[in-house]
CSV table of C-alpha atoms and ligand atoms in Angstrom, one decimal:
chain,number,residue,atom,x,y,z
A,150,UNK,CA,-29.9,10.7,-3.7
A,151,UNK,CA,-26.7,12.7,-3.8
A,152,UNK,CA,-28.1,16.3,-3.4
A,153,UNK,CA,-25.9,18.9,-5.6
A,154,UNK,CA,-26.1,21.3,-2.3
A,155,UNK,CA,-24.4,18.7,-0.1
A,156,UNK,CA,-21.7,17.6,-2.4
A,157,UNK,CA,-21.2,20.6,-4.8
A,158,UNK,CA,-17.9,19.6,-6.6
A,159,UNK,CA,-15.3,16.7,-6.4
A,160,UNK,CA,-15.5,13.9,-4.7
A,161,UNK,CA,-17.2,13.3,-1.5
A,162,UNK,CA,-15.0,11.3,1.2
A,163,UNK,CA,-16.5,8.4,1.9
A,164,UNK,CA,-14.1,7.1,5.0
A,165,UNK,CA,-16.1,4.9,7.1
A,166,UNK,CA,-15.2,1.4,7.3
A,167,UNK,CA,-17.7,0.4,5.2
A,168,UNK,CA,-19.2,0.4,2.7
A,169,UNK,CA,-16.4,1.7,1.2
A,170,UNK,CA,-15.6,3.6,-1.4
A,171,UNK,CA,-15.8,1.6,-4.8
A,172,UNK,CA,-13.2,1.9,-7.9
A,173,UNK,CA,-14.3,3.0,-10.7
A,174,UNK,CA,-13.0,0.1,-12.8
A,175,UNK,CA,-16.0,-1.9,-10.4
A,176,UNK,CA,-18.5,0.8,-11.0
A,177,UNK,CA,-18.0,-0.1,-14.8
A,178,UNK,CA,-17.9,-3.6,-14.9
A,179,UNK,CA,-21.1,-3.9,-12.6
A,180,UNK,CA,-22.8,-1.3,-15.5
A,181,UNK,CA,-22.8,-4.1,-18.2
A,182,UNK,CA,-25.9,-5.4,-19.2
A,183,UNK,CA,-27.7,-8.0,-17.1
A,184,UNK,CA,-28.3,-11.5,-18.6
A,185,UNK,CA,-29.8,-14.0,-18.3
A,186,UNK,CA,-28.8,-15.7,-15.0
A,187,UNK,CA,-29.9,-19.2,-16.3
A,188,UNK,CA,-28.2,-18.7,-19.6
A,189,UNK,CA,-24.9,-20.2,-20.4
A,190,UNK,CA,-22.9,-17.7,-20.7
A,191,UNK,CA,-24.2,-16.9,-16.8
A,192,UNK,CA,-22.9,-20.4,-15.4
A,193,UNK,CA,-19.4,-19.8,-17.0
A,194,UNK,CA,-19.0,-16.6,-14.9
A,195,UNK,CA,-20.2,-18.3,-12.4
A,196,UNK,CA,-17.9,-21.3,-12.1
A,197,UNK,CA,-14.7,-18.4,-12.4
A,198,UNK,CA,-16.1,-16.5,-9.4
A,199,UNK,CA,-16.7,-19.6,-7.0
A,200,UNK,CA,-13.1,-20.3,-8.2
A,201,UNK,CA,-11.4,-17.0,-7.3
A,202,UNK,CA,-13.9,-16.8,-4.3
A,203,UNK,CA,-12.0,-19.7,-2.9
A,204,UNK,CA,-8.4,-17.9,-3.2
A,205,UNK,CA,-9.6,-14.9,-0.8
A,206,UNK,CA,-10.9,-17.0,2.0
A,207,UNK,CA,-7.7,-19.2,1.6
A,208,UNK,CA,-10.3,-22.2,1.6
A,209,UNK,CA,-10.3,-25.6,-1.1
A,210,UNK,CA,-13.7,-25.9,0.2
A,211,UNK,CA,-16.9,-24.2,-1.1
A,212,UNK,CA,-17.9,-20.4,-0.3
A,213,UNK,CA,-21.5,-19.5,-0.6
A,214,UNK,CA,-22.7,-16.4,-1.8
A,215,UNK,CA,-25.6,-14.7,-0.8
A,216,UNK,CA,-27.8,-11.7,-2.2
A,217,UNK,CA,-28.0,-10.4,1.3
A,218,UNK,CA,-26.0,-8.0,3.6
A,219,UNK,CA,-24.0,-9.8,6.0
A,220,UNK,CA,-26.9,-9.9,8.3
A,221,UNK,CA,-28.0,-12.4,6.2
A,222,UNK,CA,-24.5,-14.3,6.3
A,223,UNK,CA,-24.3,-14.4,10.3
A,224,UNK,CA,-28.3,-15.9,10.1
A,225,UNK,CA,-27.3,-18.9,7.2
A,226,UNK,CA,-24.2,-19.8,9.2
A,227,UNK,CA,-26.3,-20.2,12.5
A,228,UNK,CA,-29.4,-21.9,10.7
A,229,UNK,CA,-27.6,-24.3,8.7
A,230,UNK,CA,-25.6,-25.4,11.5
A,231,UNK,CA,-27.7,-25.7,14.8
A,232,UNK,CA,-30.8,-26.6,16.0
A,233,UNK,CA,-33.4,-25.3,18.8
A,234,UNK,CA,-31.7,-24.7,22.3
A,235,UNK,CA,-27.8,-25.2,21.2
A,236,UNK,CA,-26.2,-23.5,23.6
A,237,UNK,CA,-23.2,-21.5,21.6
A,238,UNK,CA,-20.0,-19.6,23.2
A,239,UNK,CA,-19.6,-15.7,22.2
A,240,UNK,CA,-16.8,-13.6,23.1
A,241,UNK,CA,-18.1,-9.5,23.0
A,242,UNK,CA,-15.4,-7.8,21.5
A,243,UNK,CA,-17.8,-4.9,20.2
A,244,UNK,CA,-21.2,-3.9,19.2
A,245,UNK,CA,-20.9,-6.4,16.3
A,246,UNK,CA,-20.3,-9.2,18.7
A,247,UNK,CA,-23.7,-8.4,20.5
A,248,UNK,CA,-25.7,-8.5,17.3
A,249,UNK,CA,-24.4,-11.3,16.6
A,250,UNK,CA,-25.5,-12.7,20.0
A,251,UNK,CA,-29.2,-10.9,19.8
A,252,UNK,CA,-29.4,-12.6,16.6
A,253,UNK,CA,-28.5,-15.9,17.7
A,254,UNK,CA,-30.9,-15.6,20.9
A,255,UNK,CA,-33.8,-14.7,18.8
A,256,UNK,CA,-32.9,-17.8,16.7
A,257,UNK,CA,-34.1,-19.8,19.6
A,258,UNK,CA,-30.0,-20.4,20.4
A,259,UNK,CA,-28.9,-20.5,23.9
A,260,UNK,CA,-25.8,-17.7,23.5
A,261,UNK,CA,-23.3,-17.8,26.3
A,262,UNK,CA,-21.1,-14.6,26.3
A,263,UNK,CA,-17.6,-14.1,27.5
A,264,UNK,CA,-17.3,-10.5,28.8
A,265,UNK,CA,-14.3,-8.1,30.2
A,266,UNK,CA,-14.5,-5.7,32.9
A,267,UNK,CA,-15.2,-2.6,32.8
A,268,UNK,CA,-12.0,-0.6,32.0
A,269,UNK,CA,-11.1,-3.3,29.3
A,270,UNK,CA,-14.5,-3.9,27.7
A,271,UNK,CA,-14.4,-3.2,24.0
A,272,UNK,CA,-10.8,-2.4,23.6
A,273,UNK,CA,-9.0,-6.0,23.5
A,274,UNK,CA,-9.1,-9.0,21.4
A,275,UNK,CA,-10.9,-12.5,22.2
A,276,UNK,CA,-9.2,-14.2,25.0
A,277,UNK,CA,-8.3,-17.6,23.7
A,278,UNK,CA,-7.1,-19.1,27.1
A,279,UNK,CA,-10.8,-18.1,28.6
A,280,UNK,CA,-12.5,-19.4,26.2
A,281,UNK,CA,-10.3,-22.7,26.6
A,282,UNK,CA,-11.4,-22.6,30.3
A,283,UNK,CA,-15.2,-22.4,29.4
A,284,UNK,CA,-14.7,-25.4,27.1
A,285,UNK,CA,-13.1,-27.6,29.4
A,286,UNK,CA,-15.8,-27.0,31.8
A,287,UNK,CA,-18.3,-28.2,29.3
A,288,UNK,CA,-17.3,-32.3,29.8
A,289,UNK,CA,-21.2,-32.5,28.5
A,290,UNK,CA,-20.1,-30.9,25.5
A,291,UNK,CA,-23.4,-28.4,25.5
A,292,UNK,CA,-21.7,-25.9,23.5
A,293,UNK,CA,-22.3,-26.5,19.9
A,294,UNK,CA,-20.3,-23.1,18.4
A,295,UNK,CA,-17.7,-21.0,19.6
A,296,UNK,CA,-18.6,-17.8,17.3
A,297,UNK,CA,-15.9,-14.7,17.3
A,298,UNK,CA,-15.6,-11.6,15.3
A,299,UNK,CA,-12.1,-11.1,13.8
A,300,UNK,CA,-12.2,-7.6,12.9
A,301,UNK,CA,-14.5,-5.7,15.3
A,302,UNK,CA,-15.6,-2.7,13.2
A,303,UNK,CA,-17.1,-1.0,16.1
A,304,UNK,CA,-13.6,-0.7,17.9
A,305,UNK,CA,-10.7,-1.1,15.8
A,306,UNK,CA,-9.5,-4.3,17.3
A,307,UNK,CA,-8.7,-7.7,15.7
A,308,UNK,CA,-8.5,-11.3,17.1
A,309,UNK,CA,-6.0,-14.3,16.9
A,310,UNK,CA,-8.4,-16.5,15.4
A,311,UNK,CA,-5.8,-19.1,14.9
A,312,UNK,CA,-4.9,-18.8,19.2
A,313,UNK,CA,-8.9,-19.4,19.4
A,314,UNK,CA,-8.5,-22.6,17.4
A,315,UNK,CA,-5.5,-23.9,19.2
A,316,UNK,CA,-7.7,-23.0,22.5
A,317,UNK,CA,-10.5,-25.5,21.0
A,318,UNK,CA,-8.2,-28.4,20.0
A,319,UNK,CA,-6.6,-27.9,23.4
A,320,UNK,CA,-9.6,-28.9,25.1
A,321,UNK,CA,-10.8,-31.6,23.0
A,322,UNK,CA,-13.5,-30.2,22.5
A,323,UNK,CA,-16.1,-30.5,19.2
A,324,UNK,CA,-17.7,-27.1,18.9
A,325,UNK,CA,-17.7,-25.4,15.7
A,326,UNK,CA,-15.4,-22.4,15.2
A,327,UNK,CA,-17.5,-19.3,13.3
A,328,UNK,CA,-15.9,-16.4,12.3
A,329,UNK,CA,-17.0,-12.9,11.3
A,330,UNK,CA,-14.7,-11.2,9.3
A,331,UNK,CA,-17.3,-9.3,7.4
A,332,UNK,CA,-14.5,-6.2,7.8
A,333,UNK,CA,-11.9,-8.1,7.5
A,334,UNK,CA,-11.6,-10.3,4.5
A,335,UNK,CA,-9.3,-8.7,1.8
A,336,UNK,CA,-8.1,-6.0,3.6
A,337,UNK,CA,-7.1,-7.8,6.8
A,338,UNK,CA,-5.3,-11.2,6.3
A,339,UNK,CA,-7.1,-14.3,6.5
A,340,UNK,CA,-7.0,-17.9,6.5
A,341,UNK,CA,-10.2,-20.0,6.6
A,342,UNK,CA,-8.6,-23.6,6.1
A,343,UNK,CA,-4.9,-23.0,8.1
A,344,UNK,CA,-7.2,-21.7,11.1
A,345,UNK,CA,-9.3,-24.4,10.9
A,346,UNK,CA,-12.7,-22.0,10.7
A,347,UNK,CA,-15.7,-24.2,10.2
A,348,UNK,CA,-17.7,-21.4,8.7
A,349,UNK,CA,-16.6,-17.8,7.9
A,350,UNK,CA,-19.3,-15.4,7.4
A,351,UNK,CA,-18.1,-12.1,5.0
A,352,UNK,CA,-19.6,-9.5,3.0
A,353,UNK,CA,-19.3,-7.5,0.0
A,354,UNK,CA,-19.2,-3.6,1.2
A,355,UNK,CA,-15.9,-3.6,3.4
A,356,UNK,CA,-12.3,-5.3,1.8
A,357,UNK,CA,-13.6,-6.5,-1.0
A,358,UNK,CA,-14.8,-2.7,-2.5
A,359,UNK,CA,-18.4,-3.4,-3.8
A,360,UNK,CA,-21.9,-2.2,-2.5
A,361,UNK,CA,-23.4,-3.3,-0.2
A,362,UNK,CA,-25.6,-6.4,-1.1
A,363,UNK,CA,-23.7,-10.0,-1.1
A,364,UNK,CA,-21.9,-11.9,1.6
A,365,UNK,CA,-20.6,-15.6,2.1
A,366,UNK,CA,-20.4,-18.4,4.2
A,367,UNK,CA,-16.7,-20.2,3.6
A,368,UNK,CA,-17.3,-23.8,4.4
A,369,UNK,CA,-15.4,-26.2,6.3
A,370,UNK,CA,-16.0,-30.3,5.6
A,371,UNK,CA,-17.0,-30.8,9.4
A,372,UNK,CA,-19.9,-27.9,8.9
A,373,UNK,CA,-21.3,-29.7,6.2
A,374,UNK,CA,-21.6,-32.4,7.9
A,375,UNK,CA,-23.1,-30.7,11.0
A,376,UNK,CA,-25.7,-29.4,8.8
A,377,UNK,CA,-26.8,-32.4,7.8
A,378,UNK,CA,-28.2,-33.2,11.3
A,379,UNK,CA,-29.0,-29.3,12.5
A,380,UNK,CA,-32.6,-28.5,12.7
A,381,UNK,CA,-33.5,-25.1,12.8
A,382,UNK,CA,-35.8,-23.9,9.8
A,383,UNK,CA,-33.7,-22.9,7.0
A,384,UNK,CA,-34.7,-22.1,3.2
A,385,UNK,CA,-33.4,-19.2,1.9
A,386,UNK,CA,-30.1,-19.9,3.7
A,387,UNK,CA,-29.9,-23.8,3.0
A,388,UNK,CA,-26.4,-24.6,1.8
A,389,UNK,CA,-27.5,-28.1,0.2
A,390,UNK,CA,-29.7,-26.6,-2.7
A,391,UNK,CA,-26.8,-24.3,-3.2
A,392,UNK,CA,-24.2,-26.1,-3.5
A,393,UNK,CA,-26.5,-28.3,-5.9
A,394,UNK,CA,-26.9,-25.4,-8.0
A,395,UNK,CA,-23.4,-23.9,-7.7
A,396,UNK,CA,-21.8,-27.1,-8.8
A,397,UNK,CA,-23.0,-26.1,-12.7
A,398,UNK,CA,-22.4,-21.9,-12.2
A,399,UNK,CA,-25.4,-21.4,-11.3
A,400,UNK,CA,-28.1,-20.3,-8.2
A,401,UNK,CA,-31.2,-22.0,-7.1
A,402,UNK,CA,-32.3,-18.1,-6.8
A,403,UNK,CA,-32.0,-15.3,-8.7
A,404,UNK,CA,-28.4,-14.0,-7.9
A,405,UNK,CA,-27.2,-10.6,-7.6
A,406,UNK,CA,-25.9,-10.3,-10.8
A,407,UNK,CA,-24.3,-7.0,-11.5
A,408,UNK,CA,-22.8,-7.2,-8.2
A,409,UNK,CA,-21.3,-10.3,-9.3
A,410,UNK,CA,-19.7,-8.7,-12.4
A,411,UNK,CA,-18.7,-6.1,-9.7
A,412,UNK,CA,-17.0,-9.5,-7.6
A,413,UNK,CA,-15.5,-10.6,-10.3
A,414,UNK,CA,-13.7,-7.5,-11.0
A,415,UNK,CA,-12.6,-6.9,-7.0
A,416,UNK,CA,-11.4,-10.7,-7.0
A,417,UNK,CA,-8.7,-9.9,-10.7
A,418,UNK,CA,-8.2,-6.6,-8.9
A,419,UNK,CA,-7.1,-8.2,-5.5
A,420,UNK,CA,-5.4,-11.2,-6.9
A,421,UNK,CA,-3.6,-9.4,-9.4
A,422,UNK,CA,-1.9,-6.8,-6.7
A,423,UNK,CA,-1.2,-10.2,-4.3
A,424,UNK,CA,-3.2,-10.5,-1.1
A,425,UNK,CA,0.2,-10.3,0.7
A,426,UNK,CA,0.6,-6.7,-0.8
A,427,UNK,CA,-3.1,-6.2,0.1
A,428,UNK,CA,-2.6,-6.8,3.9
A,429,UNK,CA,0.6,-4.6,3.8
A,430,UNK,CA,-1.0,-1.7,2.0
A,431,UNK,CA,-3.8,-1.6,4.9
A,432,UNK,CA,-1.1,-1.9,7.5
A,433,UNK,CA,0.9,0.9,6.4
A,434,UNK,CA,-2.0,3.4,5.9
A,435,UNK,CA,-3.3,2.4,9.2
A,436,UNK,CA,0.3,2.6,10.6
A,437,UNK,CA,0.2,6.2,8.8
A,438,UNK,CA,-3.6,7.4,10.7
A,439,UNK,CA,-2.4,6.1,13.6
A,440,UNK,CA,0.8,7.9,13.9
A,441,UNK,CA,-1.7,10.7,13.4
A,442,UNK,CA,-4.0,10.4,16.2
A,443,UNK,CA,-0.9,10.2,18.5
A,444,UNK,CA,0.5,13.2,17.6
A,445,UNK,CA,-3.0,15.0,17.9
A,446,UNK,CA,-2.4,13.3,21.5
A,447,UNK,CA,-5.8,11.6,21.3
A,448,UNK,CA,-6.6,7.8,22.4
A,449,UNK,CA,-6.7,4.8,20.0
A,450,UNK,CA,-9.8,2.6,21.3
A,451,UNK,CA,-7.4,-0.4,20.7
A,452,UNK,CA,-5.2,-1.0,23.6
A,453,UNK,CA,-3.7,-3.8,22.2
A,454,UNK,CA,-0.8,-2.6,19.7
A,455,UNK,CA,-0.8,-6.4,18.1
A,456,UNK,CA,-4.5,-6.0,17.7
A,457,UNK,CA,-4.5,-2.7,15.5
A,458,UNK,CA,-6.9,-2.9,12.9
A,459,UNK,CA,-5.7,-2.2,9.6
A,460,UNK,CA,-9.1,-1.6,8.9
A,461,UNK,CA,-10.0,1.3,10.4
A,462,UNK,CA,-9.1,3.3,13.7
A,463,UNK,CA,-11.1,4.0,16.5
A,464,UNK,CA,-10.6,7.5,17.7
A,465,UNK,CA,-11.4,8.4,21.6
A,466,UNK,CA,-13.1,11.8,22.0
A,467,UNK,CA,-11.6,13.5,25.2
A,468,UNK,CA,-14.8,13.6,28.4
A,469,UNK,CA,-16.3,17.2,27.5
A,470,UNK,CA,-16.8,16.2,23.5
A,471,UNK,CA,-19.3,14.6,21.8
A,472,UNK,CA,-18.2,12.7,18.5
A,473,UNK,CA,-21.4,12.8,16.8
A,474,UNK,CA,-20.9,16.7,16.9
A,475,UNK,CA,-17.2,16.4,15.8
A,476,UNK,CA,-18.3,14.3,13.1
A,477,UNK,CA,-21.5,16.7,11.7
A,478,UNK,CA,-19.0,19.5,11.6
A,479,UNK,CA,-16.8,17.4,9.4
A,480,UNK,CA,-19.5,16.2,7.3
A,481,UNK,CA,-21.1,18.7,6.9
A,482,UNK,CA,-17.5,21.5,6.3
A,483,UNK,CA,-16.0,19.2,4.5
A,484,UNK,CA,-17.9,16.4,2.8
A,485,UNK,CA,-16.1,13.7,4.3
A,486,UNK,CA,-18.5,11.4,6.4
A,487,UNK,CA,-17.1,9.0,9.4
A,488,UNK,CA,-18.0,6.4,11.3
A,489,UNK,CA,-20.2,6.9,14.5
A,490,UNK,CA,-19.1,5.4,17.9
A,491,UNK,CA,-21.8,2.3,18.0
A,492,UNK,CA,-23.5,0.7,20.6
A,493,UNK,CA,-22.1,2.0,24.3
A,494,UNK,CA,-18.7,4.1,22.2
A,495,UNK,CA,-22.1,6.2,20.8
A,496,UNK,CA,-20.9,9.9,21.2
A,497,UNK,CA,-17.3,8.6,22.9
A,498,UNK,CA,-15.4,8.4,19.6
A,499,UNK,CA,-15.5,8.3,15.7
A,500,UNK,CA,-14.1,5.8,13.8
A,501,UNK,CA,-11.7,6.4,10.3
A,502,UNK,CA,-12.1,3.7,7.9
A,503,UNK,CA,-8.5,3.3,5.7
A,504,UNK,CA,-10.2,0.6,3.3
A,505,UNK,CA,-11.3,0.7,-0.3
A,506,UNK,CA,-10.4,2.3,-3.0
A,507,UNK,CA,-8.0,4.9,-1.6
A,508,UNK,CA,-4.7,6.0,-1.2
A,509,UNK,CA,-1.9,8.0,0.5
A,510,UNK,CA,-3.6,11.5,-0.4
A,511,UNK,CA,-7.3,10.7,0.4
A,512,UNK,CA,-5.8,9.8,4.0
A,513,UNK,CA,-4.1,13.0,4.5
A,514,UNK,CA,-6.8,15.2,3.2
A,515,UNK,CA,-9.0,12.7,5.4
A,516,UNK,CA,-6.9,13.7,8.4
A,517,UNK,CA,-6.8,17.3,7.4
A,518,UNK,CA,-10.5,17.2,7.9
A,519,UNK,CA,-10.3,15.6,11.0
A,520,UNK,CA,-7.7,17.9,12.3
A,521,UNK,CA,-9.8,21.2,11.0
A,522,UNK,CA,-13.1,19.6,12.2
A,523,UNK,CA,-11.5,18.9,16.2
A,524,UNK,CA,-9.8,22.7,15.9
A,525,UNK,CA,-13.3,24.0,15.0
A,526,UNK,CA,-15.4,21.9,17.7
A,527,UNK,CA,-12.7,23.3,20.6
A,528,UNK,CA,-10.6,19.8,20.9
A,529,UNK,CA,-7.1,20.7,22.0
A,530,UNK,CA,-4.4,18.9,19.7
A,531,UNK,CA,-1.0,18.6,20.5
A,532,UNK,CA,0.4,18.9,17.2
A,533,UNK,CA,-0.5,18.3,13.7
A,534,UNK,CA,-1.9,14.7,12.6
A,535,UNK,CA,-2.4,15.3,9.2
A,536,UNK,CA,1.8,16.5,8.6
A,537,UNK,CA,2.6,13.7,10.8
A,538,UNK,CA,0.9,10.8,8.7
A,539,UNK,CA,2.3,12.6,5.4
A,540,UNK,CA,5.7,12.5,7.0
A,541,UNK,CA,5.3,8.5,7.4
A,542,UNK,CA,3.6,8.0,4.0
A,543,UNK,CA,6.4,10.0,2.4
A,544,UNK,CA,9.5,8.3,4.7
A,545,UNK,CA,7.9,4.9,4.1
A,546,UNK,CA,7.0,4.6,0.2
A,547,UNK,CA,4.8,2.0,-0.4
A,548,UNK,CA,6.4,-1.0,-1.8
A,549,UNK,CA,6.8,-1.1,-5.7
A,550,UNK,CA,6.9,2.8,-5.9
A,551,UNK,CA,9.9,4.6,-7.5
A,552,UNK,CA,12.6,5.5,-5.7
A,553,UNK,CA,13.4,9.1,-4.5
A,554,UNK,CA,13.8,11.2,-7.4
A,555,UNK,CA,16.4,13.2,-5.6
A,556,UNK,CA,18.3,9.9,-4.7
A,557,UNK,CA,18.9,9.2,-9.0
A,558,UNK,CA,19.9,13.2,-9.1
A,559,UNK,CA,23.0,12.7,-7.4
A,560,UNK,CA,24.5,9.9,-9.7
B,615,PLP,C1,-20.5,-4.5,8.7
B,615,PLP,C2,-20.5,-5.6,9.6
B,615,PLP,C3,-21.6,-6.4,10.0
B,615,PLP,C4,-22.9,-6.2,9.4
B,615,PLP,O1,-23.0,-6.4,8.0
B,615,PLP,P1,-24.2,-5.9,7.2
B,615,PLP,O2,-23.7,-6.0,5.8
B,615,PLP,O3,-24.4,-4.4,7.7
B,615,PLP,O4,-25.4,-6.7,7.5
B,615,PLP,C5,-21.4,-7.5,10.8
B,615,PLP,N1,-20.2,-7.7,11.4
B,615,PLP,C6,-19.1,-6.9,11.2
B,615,PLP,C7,-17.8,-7.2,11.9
B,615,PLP,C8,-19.2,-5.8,10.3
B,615,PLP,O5,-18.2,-5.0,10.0
């Protein structure tokens, strides 16, 4: 519960890259009533979302939806396409990448993983040319799945998934391509059927600006048909009694409904704005946070420029500081939470989520409590962030805003 101590008045900030923060006009549509989820009226909404579903993952094939957290997404795409002992090809581009690889070894999978040395671990992209290599070495064709993450929310830094299908097709060889963009869909763009993904595994709580509590599998024709010959146990996750079920509007299991009223809401919301004008709205307020942490003179995890996340930015703590203290003192000053340094980054940096429902303002004050929260834990900033960001936001308007009033003045 939301104690009145911690969050006296306003709003608390809510900038970690998910979940995040959900617009009100969601809030109210998940607050109607729930039906009857074999009723009629039930099936018509459902027909609309698996529709409009379609449109965000850029995919004429089917997208599953699941009353799980994307956990539960990365699990369905493995089960339903492999079976005991497939060997599958990982690249670790983060902490998510690893879970993904615990998950598939406890799965009774055979995960191969493609790591980088020490000074470049965790701060590039997937490496389509090595992962090309690997493949052509694999003349026995033991790898079933080449499995990437294209928005690694433990770092900040995105991957060509397109270069990693061309890498595939250039060696001939059949592995699947799997992709988690659980981060990425709707804020980051995205292309399930140009890129040729087999299965893209997504979630609810990041781009898309719901709770936590649904994610997807996007489906590619050649997945369906491996999944017709994988073996690993499967019931929950099985595609074939959803896509049954789905076919009418409806689940073989109770859905989640008021999250899908929430869906349905997020999916008029996105398509209305454009997903073209989606993308460039992340870009520029990540463009905007960035410009920030350079002129505090901090690192960016992401050493890759081409790689930026839109999504959020990994901030690098200089040696003598601990994040986790820089972020408590924000917290807990300020009522703005951010997102812990995961995995091996734990205590090296914090990360600012720039997703959801926010905008220009809630950035800056979001820096300001950064920049306060650094001054206060002794960090050493070269100059201000926040005045820096405001001065980019203000130079750059976002596209479709009115001119500068001063501009019509002079006429
Ligand atoms: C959030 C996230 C996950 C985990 O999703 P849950 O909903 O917490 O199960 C996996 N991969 C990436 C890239 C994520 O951002």
């Amino acid at each position: 519960m939301l104690t009145l101590d911690r969050h006296p008045s306003g709003r608390h900030f809510l900038q970690i890259p998910g979940p995040s923060p959900v617009p009100d006009r969601i809030l109210r549509a998940m607050s109607l009533p729930t039906i009857d989820h074999r009723g009629p009226e039930f099936g018509e909404i459902g027909l609309e979302l698996l529709g409009k579903i379609q449109r965000i993952f850029k995919t004429e094939h089917p997208v599953i939806i699941y009353p799980a957290s994307g956990t539960g997404a990365w699990e369905a795409a493995l089960a339903n396409t492999m079976s005991p002992g497939d060997a599958v090809l990982m690249f670790e581009t983060g902490h998510f990448a690893s879970l993904w690889r615990q998950m598939a070894r406890r799965l009774g999978l055979e995960p191969e993983f493609i790591e980088l040395d020490e000074a470049q671990r965790w701060r590039y992209g997937v490496q389509a040319d090595r992962i090309e290599a690997r493949l052509r070495e694999d003349r026995e064709h033991r790898l079933k799945a080449v499995c990437v993450v294209h928005n690694e929310t433990s770092t900040g830094v995105t991957s060509d998934i397109a270069a990693v299908r061309r890498a595939i097709d250039a060696a001939g060889h059949p592995a699947l391509l799997m992709v988690d963009t659980i981060s990425g869909l709707a804020s980051a763009d995205y292309r399930h059927d140009e890129w040729g993904v087999d299965v893209t595994v997504s979630g609810s709580q990041k781009g898309l600006m719901l709770p936590p509590g649904i994610s997807f599998n996007a489906l590619s024709p050649k997945a369906m048909e491996r999944s017709k010959r994988a073996t690993l146990p499967r019931s929950f996750w099985a595609w074939d009694e959803i896509l049954a079920a789905n076919a009418t509007g409806y689940w073989p299991y109770t859905p989640n409904t008021n999250l899908l009223y929430g869906l349905n809401e997020s999916l008029d919301m996105l398509l209305d704005e454009g997903l073209d004008n989606v993308f460039a709205r992340h870009e520029r307020w990540g463009e905007g946070v960035r410009r920030a942490v350079h002129a505090w003179g901090l690192a960016i995890q992401c050493q890759e420029p081409a790689l930026y996340s839109p999504v959020l930015t990994g901030v690098v703590m200089p040696e003598e500081i601990d994040a986790d203290q820089v972020r408590r003192t924000i917290y807990e000053r300020f009522d703005l939470s951010l997102g812990t340094g995961l995995g091996r980054a734990k205590g090296r940096m914090f990360r600012i989520g720039h997703l959801g429902d926010c905008n220009d303002l809630t950035l800056i004050a979001t820096l300001g409590g950064c920049e306060a929260g650094l001054k206060l834990c002794g960090v050493e900033l070269f100059g201000s962030g926040m005045q820096a960001a405001l001065e980019f936001f203000a130079d750059n308007p976002a596209p479709g805003t009115p001119a500068n009033p001063n501009a019509s003045r002079d006429r």
